[in-house]
Coordinates of C-alpha atoms and ligand atoms in Angstrom, one line a residue:
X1 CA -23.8 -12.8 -3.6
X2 CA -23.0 -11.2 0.0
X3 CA -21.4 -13.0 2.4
X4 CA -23.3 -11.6 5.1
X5 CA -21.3 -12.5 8.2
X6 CA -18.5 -11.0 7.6
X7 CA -20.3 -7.5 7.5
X8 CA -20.4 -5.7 10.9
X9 CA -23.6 -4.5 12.3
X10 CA -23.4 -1.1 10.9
X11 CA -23.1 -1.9 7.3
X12 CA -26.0 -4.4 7.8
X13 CA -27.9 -1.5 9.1
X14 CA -27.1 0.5 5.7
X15 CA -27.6 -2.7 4.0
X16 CA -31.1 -3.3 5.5
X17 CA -32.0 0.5 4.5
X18 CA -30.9 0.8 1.3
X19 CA -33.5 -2.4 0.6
X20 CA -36.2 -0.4 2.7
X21 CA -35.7 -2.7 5.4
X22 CA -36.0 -1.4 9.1
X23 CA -32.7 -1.2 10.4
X24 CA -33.5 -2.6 13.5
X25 CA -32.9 -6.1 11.4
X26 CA -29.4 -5.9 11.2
X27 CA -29.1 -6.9 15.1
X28 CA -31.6 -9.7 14.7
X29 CA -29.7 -11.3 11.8
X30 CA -25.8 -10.4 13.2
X31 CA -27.4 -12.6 17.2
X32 CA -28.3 -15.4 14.5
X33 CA -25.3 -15.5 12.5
X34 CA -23.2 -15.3 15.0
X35 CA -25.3 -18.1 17.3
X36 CA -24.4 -20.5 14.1
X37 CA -27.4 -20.8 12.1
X38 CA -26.9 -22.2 9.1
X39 CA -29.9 -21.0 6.9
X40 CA -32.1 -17.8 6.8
X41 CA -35.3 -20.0 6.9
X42 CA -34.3 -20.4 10.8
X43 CA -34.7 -16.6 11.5
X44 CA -37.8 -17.3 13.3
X45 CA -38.5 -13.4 13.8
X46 CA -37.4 -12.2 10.5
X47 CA -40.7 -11.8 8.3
X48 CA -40.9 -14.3 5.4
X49 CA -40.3 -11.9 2.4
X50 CA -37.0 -10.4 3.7
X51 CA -35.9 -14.3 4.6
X52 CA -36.5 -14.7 0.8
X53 CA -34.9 -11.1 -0.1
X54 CA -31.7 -12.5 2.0
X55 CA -31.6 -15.9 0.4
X56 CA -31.5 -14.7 -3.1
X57 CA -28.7 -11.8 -2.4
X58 CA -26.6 -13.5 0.5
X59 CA -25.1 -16.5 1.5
X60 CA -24.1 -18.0 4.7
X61 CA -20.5 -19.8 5.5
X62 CA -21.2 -23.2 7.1
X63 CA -17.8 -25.3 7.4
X64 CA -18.7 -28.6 7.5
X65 CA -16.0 -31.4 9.4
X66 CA -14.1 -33.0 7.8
X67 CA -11.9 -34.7 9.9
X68 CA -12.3 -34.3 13.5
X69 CA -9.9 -36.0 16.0
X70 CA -9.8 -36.0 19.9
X71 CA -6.8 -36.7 21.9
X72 CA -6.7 -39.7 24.4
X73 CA -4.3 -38.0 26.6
X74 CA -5.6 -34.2 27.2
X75 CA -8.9 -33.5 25.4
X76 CA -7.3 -31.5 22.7
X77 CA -9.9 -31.7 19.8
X78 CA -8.3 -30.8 16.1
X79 CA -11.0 -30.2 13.6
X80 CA -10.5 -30.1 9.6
X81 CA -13.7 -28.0 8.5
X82 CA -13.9 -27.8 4.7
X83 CA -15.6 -24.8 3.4
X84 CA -17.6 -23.4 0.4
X85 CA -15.3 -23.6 -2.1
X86 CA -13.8 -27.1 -1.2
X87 CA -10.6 -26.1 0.3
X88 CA -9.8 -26.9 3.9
X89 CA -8.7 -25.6 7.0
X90 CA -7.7 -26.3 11.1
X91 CA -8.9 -25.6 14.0
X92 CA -7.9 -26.6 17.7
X93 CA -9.6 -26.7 21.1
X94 CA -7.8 -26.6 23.8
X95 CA -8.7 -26.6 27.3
X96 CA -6.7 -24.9 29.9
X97 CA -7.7 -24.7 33.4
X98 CA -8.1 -20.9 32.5
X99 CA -10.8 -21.6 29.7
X100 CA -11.2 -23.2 26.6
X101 CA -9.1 -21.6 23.5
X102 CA -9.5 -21.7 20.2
X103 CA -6.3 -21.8 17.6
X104 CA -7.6 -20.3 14.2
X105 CA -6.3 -20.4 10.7
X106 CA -6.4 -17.3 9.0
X107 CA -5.2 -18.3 5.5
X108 CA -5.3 -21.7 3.5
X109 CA -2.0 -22.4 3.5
X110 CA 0.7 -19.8 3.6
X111 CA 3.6 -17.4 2.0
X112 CA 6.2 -17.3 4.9
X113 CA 8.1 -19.6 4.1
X114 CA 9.4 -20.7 7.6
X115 CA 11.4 -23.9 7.5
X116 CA 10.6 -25.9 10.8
X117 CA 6.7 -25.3 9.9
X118 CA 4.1 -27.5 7.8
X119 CA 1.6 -25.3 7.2
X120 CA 3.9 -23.2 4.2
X121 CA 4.7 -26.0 2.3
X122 CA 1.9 -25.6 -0.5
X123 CA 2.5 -22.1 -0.2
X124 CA -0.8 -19.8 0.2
X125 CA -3.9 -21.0 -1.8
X126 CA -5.9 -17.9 -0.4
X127 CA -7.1 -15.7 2.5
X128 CA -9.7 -16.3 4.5
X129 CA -12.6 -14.3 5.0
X130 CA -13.0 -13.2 8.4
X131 CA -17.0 -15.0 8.2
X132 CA -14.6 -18.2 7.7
X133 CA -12.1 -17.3 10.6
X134 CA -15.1 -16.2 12.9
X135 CA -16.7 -19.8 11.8
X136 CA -14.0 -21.5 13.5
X137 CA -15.0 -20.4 16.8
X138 CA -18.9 -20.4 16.2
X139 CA -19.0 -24.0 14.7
X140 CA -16.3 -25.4 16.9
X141 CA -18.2 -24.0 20.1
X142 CA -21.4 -25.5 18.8
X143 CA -19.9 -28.9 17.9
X144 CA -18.4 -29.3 20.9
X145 CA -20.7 -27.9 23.4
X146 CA -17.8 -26.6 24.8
X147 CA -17.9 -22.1 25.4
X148 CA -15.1 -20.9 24.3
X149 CA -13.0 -17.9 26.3
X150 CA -10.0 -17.6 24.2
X151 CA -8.7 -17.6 21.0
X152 CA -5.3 -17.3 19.7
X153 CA -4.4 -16.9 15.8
X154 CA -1.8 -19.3 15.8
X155 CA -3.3 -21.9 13.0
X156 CA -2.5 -22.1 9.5
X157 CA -1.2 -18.9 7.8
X158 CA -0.2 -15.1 8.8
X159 CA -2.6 -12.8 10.4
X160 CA -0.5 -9.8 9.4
X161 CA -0.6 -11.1 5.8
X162 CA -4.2 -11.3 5.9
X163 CA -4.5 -8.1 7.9
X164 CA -8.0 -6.2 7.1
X165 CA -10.0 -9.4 7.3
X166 CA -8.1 -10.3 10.2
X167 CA -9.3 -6.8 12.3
X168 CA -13.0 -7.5 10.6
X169 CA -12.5 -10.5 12.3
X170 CA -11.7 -9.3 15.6
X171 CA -14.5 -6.7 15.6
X172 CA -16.6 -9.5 14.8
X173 CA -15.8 -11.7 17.5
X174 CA -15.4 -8.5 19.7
X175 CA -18.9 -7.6 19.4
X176 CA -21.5 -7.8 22.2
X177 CA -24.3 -9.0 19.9
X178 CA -21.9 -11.5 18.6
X179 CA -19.5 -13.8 21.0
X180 CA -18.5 -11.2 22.9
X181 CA -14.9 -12.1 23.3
X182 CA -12.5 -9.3 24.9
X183 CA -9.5 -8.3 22.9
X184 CA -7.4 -9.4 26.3
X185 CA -8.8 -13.2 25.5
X186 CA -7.3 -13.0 22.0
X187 CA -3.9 -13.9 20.8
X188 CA -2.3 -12.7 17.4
X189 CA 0.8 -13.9 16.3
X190 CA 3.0 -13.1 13.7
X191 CA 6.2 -13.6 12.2
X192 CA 7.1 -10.3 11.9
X193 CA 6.1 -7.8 9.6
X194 CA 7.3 -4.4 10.7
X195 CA 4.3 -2.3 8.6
X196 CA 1.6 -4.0 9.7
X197 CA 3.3 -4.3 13.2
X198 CA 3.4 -0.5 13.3
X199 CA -0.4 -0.3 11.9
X200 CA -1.6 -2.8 14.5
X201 CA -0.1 -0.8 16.9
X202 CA -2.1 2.5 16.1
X203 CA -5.4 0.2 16.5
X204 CA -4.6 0.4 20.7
X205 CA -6.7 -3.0 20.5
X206 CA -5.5 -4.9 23.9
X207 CA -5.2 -8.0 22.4
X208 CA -2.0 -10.0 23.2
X209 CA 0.5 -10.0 20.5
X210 CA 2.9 -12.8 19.8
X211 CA 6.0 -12.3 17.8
X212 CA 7.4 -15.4 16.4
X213 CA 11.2 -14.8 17.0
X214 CA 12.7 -18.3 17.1
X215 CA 16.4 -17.1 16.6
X216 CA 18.7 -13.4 18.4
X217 CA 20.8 -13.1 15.4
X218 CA 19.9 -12.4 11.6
X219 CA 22.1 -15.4 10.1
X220 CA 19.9 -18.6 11.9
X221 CA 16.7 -16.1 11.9
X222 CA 17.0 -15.6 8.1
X223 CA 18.1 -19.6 7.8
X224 CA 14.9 -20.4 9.2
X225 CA 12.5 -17.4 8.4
X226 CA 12.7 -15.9 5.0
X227 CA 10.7 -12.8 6.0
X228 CA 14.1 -12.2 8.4
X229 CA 16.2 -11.6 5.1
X230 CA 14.3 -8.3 4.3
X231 CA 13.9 -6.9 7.4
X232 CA 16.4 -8.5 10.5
X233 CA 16.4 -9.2 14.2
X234 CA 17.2 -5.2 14.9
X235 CA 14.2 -3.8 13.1
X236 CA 12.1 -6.2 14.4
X237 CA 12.8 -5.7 18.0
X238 CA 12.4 -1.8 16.9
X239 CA 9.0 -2.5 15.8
X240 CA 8.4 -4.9 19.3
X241 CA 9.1 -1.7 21.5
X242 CA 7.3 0.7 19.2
X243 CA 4.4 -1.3 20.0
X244 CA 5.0 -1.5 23.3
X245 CA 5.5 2.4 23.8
X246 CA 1.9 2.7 21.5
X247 CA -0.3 0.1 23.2
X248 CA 1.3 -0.5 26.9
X249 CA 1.0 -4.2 26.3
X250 CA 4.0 -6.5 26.1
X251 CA 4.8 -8.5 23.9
X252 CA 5.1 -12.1 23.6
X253 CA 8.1 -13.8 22.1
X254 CA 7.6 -17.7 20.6
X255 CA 10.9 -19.5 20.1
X256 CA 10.6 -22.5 18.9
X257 CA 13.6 -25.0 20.0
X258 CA 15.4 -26.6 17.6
X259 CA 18.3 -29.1 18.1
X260 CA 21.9 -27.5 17.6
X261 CA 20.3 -24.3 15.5
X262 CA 19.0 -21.8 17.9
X263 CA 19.5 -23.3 21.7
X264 CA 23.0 -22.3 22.4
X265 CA 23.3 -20.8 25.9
X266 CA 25.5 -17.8 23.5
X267 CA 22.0 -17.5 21.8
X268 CA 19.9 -17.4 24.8
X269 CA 23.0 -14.5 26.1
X270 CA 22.0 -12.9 22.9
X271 CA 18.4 -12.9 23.3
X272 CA 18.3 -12.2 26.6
X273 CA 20.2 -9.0 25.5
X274 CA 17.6 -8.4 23.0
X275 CA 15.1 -7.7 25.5
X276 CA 16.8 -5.4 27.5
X277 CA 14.7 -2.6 28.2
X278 CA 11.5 -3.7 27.1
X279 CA 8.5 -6.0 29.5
X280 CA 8.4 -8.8 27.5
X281 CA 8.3 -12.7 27.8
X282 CA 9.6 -15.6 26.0
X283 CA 7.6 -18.6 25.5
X284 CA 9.8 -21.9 24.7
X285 CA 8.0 -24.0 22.2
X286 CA 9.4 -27.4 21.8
X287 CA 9.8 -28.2 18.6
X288 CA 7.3 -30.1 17.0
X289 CA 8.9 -33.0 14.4
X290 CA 8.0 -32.6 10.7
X291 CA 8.7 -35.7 9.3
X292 CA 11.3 -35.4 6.0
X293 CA 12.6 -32.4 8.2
X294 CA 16.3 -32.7 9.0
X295 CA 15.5 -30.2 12.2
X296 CA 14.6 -32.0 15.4
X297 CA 13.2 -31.1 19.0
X298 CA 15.9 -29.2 21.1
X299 CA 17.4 -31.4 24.2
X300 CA 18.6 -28.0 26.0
X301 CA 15.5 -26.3 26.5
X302 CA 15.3 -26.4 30.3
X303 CA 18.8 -25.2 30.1
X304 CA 17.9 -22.4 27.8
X305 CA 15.4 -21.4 30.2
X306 CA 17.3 -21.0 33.3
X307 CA 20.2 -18.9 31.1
X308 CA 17.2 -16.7 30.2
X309 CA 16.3 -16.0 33.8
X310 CA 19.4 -16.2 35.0
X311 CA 19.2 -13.0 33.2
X312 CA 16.1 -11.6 34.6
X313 CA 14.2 -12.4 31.2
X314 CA 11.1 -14.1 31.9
X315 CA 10.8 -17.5 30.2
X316 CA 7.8 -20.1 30.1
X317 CA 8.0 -23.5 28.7
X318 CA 4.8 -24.2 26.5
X319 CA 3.0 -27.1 27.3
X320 CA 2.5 -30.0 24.6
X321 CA -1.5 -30.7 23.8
X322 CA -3.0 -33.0 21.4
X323 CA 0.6 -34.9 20.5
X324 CA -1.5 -37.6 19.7
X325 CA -3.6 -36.5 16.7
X326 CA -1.7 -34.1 14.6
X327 CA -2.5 -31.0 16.3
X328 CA 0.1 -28.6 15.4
X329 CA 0.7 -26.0 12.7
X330 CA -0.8 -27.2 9.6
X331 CA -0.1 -31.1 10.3
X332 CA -3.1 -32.8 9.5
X333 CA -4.1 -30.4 6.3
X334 CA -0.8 -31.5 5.1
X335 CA -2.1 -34.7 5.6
X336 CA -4.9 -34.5 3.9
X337 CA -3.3 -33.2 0.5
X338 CA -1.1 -36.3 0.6
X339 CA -3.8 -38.5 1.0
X340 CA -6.4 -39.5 -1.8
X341 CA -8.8 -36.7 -1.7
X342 CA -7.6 -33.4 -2.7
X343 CA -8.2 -30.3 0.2
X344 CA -6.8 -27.1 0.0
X345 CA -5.5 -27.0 -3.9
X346 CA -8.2 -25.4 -5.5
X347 CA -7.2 -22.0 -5.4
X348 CA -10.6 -20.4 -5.8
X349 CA -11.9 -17.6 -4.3
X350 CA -15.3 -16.7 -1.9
Ligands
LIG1 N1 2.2 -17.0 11.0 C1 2.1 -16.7 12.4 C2 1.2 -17.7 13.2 C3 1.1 -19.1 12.8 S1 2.2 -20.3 13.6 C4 3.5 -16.7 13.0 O1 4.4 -17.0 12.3 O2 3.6 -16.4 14.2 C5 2.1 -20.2 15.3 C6 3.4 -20.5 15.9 O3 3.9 -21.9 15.8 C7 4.5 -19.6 15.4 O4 5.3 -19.2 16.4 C8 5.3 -20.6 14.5 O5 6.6 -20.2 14.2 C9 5.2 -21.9 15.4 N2 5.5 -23.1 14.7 C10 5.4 -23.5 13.4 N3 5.8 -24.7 13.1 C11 6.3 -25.2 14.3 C12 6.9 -26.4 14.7 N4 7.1 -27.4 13.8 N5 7.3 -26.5 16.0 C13 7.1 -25.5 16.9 N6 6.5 -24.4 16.6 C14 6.1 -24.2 15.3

């Protein structure tokens, strides 16, 4: 079986032809996957045998919710969306006063390894596809009635580590018969790896990327980032200006603030250093508590911030949404595994 959204319009054209279809169909059937249908019995202008051709070679992703929480204090909607084969995944809607943004999952579950982060502790179960990352903005737009403007890949899993179906994906998404969401609305962030850095950068797309730094020197980097033990804070930053020289778009560094590991004002010296010669800007992330986690929220990071600038680096403070229901990094997945129904173990493929 095909699963038809994740083609692009081109190779539903070839597609259509090869089955002596018009090719004029494949824009007909990319406007009504991408509007959210959810079977192709509601292709109104699709003649009945090729709805019955498609419905016997294709399928179509539908998540359906599985959880779904709002937050009291800020609007911030979390959704759990199971998919086809049972396993589940987050989503987040949050609205800014710039637009609403989306925060995808790419993977169920992942490899990384990073400490201080709950969506790595199963490990990776498997990648998505990028008709189940695209899903994530079509259902959670139609859900919530809500049109979306941004997204950023900062959900469960590593966009780099999933990286072709992460560009299908963002061609997807791109598309003007689709949502028609400009590469300078979208957000990829990654924890560092230098390849697919270096292969991103030869794309020129003018999406933002983010680099998830978290630490200026190799021993608490690799302490709290396994993926820093094969390749280290120097090549990295390498990579950060290679990209920067390739696409003329800066970079955006997440550091994550944790108590006593990484918020010395000798770290934020070292950072700042770091960054010398190179437009780029950190954002502060306040650590968000895992319980069992011995790591806790920084106290300094006000004071980390004004060291930073007091060095010409520029430094935002991110602000906290949805702290009421779970809404960060893999939280409320986790919770679901604990719980009494399994989601996310199942390990089967699309
Ligand atoms: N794998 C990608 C994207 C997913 S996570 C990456 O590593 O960038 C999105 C961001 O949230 C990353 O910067 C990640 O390091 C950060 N993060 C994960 N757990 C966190 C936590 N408990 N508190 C604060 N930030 C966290």
């Amino acid at each position: 079986m095909i699963d038809i959204k994740s083609m692009t319009q081109e190779e539903m054209s070839a597609y259509f032809q090869e089955n002596g279809q018009p090719s004029f169909r494949a824009k007909q059937v990319f406007q009504w996957l991408h509007r959210g249908v959810t079977s192709f019995e509601e292709m109104s202008n699709l003649p009945k045998s090729l709805r019955q051709m498609l419905s016997e070679q294709a399928y179509i992703t539908v998540p359906t919710v599985e959880r779904k929480q709002v937050s009291k204090l800020d609007g911030t909607i979390k959704y759990l969306w199971r998919m086809r084969d049972g396993n589940c995944i987050e989503t987040v809607l949050m609205r800014y006063k710039h637009g609403n943004t989306v925060c995808v999952s790419c993977q169920v579950g992942c490899n990384m390894g990073c400490v201080f982060c709950a969506s790595t502790l199963g490990g990776k179960v498997r990648d998505l596809a990028a008709s189940e990352i695209l899903d994530q903005v079509i259902f959670t737009q139609k859900d919530s009635g809500e049109e979306i403007s941004n997204i950023v890949m900062m959900g469960i899993g590593e966009p780099m580590d999933n990286f072709d179906r992460v560009l299908r994906f963002l061609e997807l998404v791109n598309h003007p018969d689709g949502l028609n969401i400009g590469m300078r609305h979208i957000s990829v962030s990654t924890c560092g790896l230098v390849q697919r850095i270096d292969r991103l950068a030869e794309m020129g797309l003018q999406l933002t990327l983010s680099v998830s730094l978290h630490a200026p020197d190799d021993e608490t980097r690799s302490r709290l980032m396994p993926v820093n033990r094969a390749v280290g804070v120097e090549k990295l930053m390498d990579t950060c200006r290679r990209y920067f020289e390739t696409t003329g778009r800066r970079i955006s560094y997440e550091y994550a603030m944790i108590d006593g590991v990484n918020d010395s004002d000798a770290q934020a010296d070292l950072l700042a250093s770091l960054l010398k010669g190179q437009p780029g800007h950190v954002n502060l992330i306040p650590l968000n508590n895992i319980e069992e986690s011995p790591l806790k929220p920084s106290r300094r990071v006000r004071q980390f911030q004004q060291r930073l600038e007091s060095h010409g680096v520029t430094a935002t403070v991110r602000r906290k949404l949805g702290g009421d229901i779970d809404a960060s990094c893999g939280q409320l997945r986790k919770k679901q595994m604990q719980g009494s129904e399994p989601c996310g173990r199942k390990g089967t493929s699309l």
